[in-house]
Short mmCIF file of C-alpha atoms in Angstrom, two decimals:
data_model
loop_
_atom_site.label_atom_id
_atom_site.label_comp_id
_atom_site.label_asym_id
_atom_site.label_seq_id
_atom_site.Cartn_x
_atom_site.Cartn_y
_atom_site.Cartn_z
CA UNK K 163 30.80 -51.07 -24.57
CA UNK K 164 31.36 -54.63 -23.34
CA UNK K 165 28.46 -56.41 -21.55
CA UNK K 166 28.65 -56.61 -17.83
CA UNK K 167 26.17 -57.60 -15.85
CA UNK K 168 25.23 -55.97 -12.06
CA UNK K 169 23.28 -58.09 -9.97
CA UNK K 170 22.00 -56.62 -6.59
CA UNK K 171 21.16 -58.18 -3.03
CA UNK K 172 18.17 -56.17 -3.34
CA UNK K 173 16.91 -56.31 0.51
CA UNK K 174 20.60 -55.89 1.50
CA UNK K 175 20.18 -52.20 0.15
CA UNK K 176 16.86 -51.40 0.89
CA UNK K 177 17.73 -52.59 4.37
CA UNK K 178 20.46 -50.15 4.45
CA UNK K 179 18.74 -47.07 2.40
CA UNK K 180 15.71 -47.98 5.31
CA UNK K 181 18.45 -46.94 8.32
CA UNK K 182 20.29 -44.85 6.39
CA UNK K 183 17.80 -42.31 5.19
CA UNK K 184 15.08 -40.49 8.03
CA UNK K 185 12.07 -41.64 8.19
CA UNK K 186 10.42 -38.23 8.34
CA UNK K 187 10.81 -38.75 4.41
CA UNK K 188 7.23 -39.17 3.51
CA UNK K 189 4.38 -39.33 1.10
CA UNK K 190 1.12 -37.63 1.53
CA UNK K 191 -0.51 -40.24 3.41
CA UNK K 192 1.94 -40.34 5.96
CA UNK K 193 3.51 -43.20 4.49
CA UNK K 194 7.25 -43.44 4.95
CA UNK K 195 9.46 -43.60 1.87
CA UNK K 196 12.98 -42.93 2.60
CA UNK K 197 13.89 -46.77 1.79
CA UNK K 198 11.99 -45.84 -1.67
CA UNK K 199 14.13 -42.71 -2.36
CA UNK K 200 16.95 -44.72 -0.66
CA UNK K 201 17.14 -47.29 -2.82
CA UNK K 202 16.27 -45.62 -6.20
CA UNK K 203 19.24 -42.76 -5.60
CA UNK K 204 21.92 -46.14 -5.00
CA UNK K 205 20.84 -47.82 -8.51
CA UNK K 206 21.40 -44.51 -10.25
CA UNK K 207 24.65 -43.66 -8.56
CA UNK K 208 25.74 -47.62 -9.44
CA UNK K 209 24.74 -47.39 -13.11
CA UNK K 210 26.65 -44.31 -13.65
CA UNK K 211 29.46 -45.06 -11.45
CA UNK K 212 30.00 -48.88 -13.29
CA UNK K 213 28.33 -48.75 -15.93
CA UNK K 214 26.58 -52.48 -16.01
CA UNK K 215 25.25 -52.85 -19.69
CA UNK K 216 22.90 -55.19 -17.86
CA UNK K 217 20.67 -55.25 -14.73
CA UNK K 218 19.03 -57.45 -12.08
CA UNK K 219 17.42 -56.72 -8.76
CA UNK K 220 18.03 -60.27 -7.41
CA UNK K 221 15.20 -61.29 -4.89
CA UNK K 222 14.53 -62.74 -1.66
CA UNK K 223 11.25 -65.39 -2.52
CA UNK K 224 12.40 -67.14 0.60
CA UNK K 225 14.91 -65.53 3.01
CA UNK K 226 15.06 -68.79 5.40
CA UNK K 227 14.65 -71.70 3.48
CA UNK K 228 13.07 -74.93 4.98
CA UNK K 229 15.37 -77.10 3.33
CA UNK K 230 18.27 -74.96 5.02
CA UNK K 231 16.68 -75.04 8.73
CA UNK K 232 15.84 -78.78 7.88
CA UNK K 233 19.76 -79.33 7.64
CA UNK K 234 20.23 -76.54 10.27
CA UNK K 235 17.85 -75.60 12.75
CA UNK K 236 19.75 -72.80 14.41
CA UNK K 237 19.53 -70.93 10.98
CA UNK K 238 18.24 -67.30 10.68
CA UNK K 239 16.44 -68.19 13.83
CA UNK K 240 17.33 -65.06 16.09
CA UNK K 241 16.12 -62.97 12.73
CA UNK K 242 12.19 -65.01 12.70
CA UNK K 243 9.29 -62.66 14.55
CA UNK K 244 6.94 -64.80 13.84
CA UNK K 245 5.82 -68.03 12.47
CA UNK K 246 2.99 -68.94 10.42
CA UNK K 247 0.95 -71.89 10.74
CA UNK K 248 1.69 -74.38 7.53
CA UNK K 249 3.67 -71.88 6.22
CA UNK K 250 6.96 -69.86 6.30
CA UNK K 251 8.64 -67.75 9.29
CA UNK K 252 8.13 -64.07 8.80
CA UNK K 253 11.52 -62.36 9.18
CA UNK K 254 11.40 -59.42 11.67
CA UNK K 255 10.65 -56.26 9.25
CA UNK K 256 9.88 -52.67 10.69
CA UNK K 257 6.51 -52.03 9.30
CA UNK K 258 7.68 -48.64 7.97
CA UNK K 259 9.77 -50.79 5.83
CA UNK K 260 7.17 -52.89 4.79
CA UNK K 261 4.86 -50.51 3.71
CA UNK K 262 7.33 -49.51 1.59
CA UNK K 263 8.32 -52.92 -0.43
CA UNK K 264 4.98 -53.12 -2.53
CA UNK K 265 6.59 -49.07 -4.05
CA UNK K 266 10.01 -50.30 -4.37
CA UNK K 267 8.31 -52.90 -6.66
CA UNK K 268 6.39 -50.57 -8.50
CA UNK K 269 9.54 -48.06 -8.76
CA UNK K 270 11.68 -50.84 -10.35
CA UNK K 271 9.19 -52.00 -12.54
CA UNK K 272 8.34 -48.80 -14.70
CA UNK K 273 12.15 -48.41 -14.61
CA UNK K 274 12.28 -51.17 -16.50
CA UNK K 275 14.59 -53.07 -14.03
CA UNK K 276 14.62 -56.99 -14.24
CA UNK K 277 13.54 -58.42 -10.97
CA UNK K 278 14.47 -62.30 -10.69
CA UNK K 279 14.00 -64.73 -7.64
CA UNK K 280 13.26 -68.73 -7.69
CA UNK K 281 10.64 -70.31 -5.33
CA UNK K 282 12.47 -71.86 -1.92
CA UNK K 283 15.57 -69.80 -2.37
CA UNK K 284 17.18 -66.61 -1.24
CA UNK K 285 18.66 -63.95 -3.31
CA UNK K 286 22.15 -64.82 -2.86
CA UNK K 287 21.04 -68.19 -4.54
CA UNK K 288 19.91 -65.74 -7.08
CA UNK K 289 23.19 -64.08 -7.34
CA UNK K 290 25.52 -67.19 -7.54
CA UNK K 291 23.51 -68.65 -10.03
CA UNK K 292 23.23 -66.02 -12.13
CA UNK K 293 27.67 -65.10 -11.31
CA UNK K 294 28.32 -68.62 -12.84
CA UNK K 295 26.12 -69.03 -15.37
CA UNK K 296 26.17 -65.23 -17.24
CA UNK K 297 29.29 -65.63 -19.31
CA UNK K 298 30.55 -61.82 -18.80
CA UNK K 299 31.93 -59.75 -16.42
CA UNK K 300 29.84 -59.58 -12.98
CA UNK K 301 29.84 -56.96 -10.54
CA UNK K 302 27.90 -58.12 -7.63
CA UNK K 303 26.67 -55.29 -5.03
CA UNK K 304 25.76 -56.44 -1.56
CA UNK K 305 26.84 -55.67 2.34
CA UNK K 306 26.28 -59.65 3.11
CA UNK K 307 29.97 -61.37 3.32
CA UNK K 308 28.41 -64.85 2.42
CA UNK K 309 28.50 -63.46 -1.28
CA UNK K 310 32.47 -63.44 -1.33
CA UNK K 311 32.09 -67.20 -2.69
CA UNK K 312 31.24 -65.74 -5.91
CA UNK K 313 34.34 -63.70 -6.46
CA UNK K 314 36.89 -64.92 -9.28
CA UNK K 315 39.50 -62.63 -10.97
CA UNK K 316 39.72 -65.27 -14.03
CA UNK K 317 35.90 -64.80 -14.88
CA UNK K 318 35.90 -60.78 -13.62
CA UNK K 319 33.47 -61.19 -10.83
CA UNK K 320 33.68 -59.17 -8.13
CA UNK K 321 32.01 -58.02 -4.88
CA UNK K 322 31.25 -54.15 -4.46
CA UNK K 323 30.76 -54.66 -0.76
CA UNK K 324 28.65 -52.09 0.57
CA UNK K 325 28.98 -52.24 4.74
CA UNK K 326 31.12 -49.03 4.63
CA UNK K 327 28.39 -47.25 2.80
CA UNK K 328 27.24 -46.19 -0.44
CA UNK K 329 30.59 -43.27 -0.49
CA UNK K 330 32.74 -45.89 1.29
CA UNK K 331 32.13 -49.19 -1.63
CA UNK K 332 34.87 -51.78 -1.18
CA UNK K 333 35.83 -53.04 -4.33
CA UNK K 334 36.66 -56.99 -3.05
CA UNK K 335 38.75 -59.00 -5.66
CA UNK K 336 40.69 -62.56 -4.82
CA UNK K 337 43.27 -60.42 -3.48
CA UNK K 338 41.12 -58.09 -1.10
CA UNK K 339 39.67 -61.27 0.56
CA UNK K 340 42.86 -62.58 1.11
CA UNK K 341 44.04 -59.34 2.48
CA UNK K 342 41.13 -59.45 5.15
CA UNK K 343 40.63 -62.89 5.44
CA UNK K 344 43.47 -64.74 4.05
CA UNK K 345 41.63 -67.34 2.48
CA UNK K 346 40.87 -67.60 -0.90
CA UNK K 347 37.53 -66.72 -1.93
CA UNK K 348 36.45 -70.34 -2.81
CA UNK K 349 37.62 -71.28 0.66
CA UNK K 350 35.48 -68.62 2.00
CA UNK K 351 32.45 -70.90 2.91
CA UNK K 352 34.37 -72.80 4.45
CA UNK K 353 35.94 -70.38 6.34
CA UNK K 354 32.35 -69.31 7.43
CA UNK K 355 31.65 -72.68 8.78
CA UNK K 356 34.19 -73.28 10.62
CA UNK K 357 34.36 -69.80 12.56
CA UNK K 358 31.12 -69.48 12.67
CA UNK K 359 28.38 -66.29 11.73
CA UNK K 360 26.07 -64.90 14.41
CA UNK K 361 24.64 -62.72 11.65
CA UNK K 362 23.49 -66.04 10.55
CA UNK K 363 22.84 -68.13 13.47
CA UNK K 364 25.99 -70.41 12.28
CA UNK K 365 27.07 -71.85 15.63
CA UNK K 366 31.09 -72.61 14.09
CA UNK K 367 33.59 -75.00 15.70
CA UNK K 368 33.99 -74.35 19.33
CA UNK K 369 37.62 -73.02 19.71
CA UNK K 370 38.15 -72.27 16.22
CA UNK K 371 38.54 -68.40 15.45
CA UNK K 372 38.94 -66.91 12.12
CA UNK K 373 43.02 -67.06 12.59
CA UNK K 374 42.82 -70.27 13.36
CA UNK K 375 39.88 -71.85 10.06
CA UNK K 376 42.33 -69.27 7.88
CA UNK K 377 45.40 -71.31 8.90
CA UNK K 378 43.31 -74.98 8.75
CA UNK K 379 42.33 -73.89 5.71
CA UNK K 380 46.06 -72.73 4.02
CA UNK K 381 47.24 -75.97 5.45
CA UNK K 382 44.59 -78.35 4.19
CA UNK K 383 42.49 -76.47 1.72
CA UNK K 384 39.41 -77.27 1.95
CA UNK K 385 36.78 -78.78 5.09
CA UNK K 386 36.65 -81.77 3.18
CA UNK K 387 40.62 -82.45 3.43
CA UNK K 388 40.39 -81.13 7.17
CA UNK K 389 37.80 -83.47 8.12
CA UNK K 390 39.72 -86.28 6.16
CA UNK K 391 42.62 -85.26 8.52
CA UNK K 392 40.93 -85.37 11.44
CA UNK K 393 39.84 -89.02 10.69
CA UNK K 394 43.64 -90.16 9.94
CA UNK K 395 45.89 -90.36 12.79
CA UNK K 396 48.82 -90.50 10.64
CA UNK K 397 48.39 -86.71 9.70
CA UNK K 398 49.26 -83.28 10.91
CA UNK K 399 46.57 -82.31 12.73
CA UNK K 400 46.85 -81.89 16.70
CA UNK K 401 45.02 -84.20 19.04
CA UNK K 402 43.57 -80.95 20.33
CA UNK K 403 42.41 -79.81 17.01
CA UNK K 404 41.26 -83.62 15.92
CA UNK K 405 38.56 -83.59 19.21
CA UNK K 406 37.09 -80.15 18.59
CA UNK K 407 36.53 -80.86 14.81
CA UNK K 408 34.64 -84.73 16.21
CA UNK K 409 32.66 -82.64 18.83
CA UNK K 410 31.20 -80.57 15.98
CA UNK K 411 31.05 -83.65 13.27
CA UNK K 412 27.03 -83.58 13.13
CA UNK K 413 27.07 -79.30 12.55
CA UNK K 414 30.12 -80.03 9.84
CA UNK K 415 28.40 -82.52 8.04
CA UNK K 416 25.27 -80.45 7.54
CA UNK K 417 26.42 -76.49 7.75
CA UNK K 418 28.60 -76.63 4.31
CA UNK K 419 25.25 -76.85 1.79
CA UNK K 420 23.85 -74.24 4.23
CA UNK K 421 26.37 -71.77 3.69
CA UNK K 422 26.99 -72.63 0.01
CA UNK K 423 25.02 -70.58 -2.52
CA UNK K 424 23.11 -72.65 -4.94
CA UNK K 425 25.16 -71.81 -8.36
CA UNK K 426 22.84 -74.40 -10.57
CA UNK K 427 19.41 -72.85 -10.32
CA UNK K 428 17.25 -72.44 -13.80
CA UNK K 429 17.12 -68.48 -13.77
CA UNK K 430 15.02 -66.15 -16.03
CA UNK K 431 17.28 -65.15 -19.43
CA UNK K 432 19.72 -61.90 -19.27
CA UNK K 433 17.44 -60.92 -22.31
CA UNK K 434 15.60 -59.04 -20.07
CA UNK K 435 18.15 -57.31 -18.12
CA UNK K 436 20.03 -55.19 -20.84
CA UNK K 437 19.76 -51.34 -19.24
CA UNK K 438 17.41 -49.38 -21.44
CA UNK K 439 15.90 -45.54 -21.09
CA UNK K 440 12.02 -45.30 -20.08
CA UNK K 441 10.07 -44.20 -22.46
CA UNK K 442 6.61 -43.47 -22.85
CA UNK K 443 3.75 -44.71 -20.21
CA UNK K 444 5.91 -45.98 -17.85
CA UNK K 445 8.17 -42.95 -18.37
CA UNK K 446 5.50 -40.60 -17.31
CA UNK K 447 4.07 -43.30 -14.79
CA UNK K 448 6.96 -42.79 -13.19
CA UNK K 449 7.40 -38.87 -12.98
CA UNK K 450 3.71 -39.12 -11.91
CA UNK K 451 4.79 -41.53 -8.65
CA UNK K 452 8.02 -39.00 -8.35
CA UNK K 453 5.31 -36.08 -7.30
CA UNK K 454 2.49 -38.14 -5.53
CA UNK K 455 4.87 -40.10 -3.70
CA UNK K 456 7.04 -37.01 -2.37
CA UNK K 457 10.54 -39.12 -4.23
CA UNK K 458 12.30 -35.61 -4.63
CA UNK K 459 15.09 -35.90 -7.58
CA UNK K 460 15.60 -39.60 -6.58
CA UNK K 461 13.25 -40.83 -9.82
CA UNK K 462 15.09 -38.02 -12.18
CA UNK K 463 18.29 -39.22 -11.39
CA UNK K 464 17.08 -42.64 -11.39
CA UNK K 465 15.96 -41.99 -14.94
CA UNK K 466 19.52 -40.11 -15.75
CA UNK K 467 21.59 -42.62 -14.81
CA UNK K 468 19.43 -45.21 -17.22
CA UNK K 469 18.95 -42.51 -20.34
CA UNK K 470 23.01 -42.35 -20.05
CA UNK K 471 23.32 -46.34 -19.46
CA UNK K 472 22.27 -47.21 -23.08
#
């Protein structure tokens, strides 16, 4: 079997097995664990389904960055509940969910299933770090559009875009992206800039839709050549277009490195990652936490999919 490596958006899914799942799923103690179960019967259905030779849970160590809100303050900001004194915002959570992070870290653990995040960066940092630098064959699993950057038919990295569902994944290539977007998906960024992302508290260009960045963007290429445009009266560009682009010159000169993932980051070897069955202790660890937590056959297919992954 040829090594390819899976790399999740780890709170993207847990997220979704959190809403998707009821929450009259619970242990003993009363404590919820349908995001738990949730998450544990996607990985199996994944492995089996793909079959990645090698695994990482990529995650969130810091979902809003200060050196992101530094460059833009708008950032993530609808998504912050609280904020800490000296420290970081707390993104809004259910506490139902929360309770149930400190399992899903437990669960992935005696699985044997690499977990990898880098201080002062979010997991899609994670993931386009790890997408450039692996040197096989990435599948990348996710419901957050941002992570079309990463996609590249010439190094076989693709996006199995989850906002369909788990029965509905969208297998995005170069040419599905162009289908929906019709950019390419290194222009995708800065696509996202210049439309805009609620989702993300990107404010975009005023005027400028996703029909029109698409056709800026097939005309010029990138926002670097647009904004070069805009500052040369001798090209294409409309007056029109040439004072919207000024009005928003202070958000375009500082959005692009928020949107961009970080591809250069110093992430923990693939060494790790390479699928293997549970054996042993954790093995029986885990069919323990299958019973006392109230997981039902999520942990036996869980352990299924990995026995068959090797």
């Amino acid at each position: 079997m040829s090594d390819r490596l899976m790399l999740l958006d780890t709170a993207s899914l847990y997220f979704r097995a959190f809403y998707g799942l009821p929450d009259s799923l619970r242990r003993q103690d009363g404590t919820p664990v349908n995001a738990v179960r949730g998450l544990a019967d996607m990985i199996a259905r994944l492995v089996t389904e793909f079959k990645p030779t090698h695994l990482i849970a990529c995650w969130d160590e810091n979902w809003r960055p200060q050196w992101r809100v530094d460059l833009l303050p708008t950032y993530k900001e609808h998504r912050v509940t609280r904020v800490v004194d000296g420290g970081s915002d707390v993104e809004e959570v259910p506490d139902a969910l929360e309770a149930q992070i400190p399992m899903i870290q437990e669960v992935l653990s005696l699985a044997g299933i690499a977990v990898a995040g880098v201080p002062d960066h979010e997991a899609d940092d994670v993931i386009g770090s790890y997408a450039a630098q692996a040197g096989m064959p990435v599948d990348v699993v996710t419901g957050d559009r941002d992570l079309f950057q990463v996609i590249d038919d010439s190094r076989g990295i693709r996006v199995l875009y989850t906002a369909g569902g788990m029965k509905n994944l969208k297998e995005m290539d170069d040419a599905a992206v162009v289908a929906k977007y019709r950019v390419l998906p290194e222009q995708y960024a800065d696509y996202a800039t210049l439309r805009g992302d609620s989702s993300d508290g990107l404010p975009g260009v005023s005027g400028i839709g996703e029909k029109t960045a698409a056709s800026l963007l097939a005309e010029f290429g990138t926002l670097d050549s647009l904004l070069a445009a805009a500052g040369d009266k001798g090209s294409t560009l409309s007056a029109n277009m040439r004072s919207k682009l000024d009005a928003a010159r202070e958000y375009l000169e500082a959005a692009p490195a928020v949107v961009r993932l970080v591809r250069g980051l110093e992430v923990p070897s693939l060494k790790d990652a390479r699928l293997q069955p549970v054996t042993g202790d954790r093995r029986a660890r885990l069919e323990t936490l299958a019973g006392d937590w109230n997981l039902g056959g999520s942990v036996r297919r869980l352990l299924a999919s990995l026995d068959s992954a090797a």
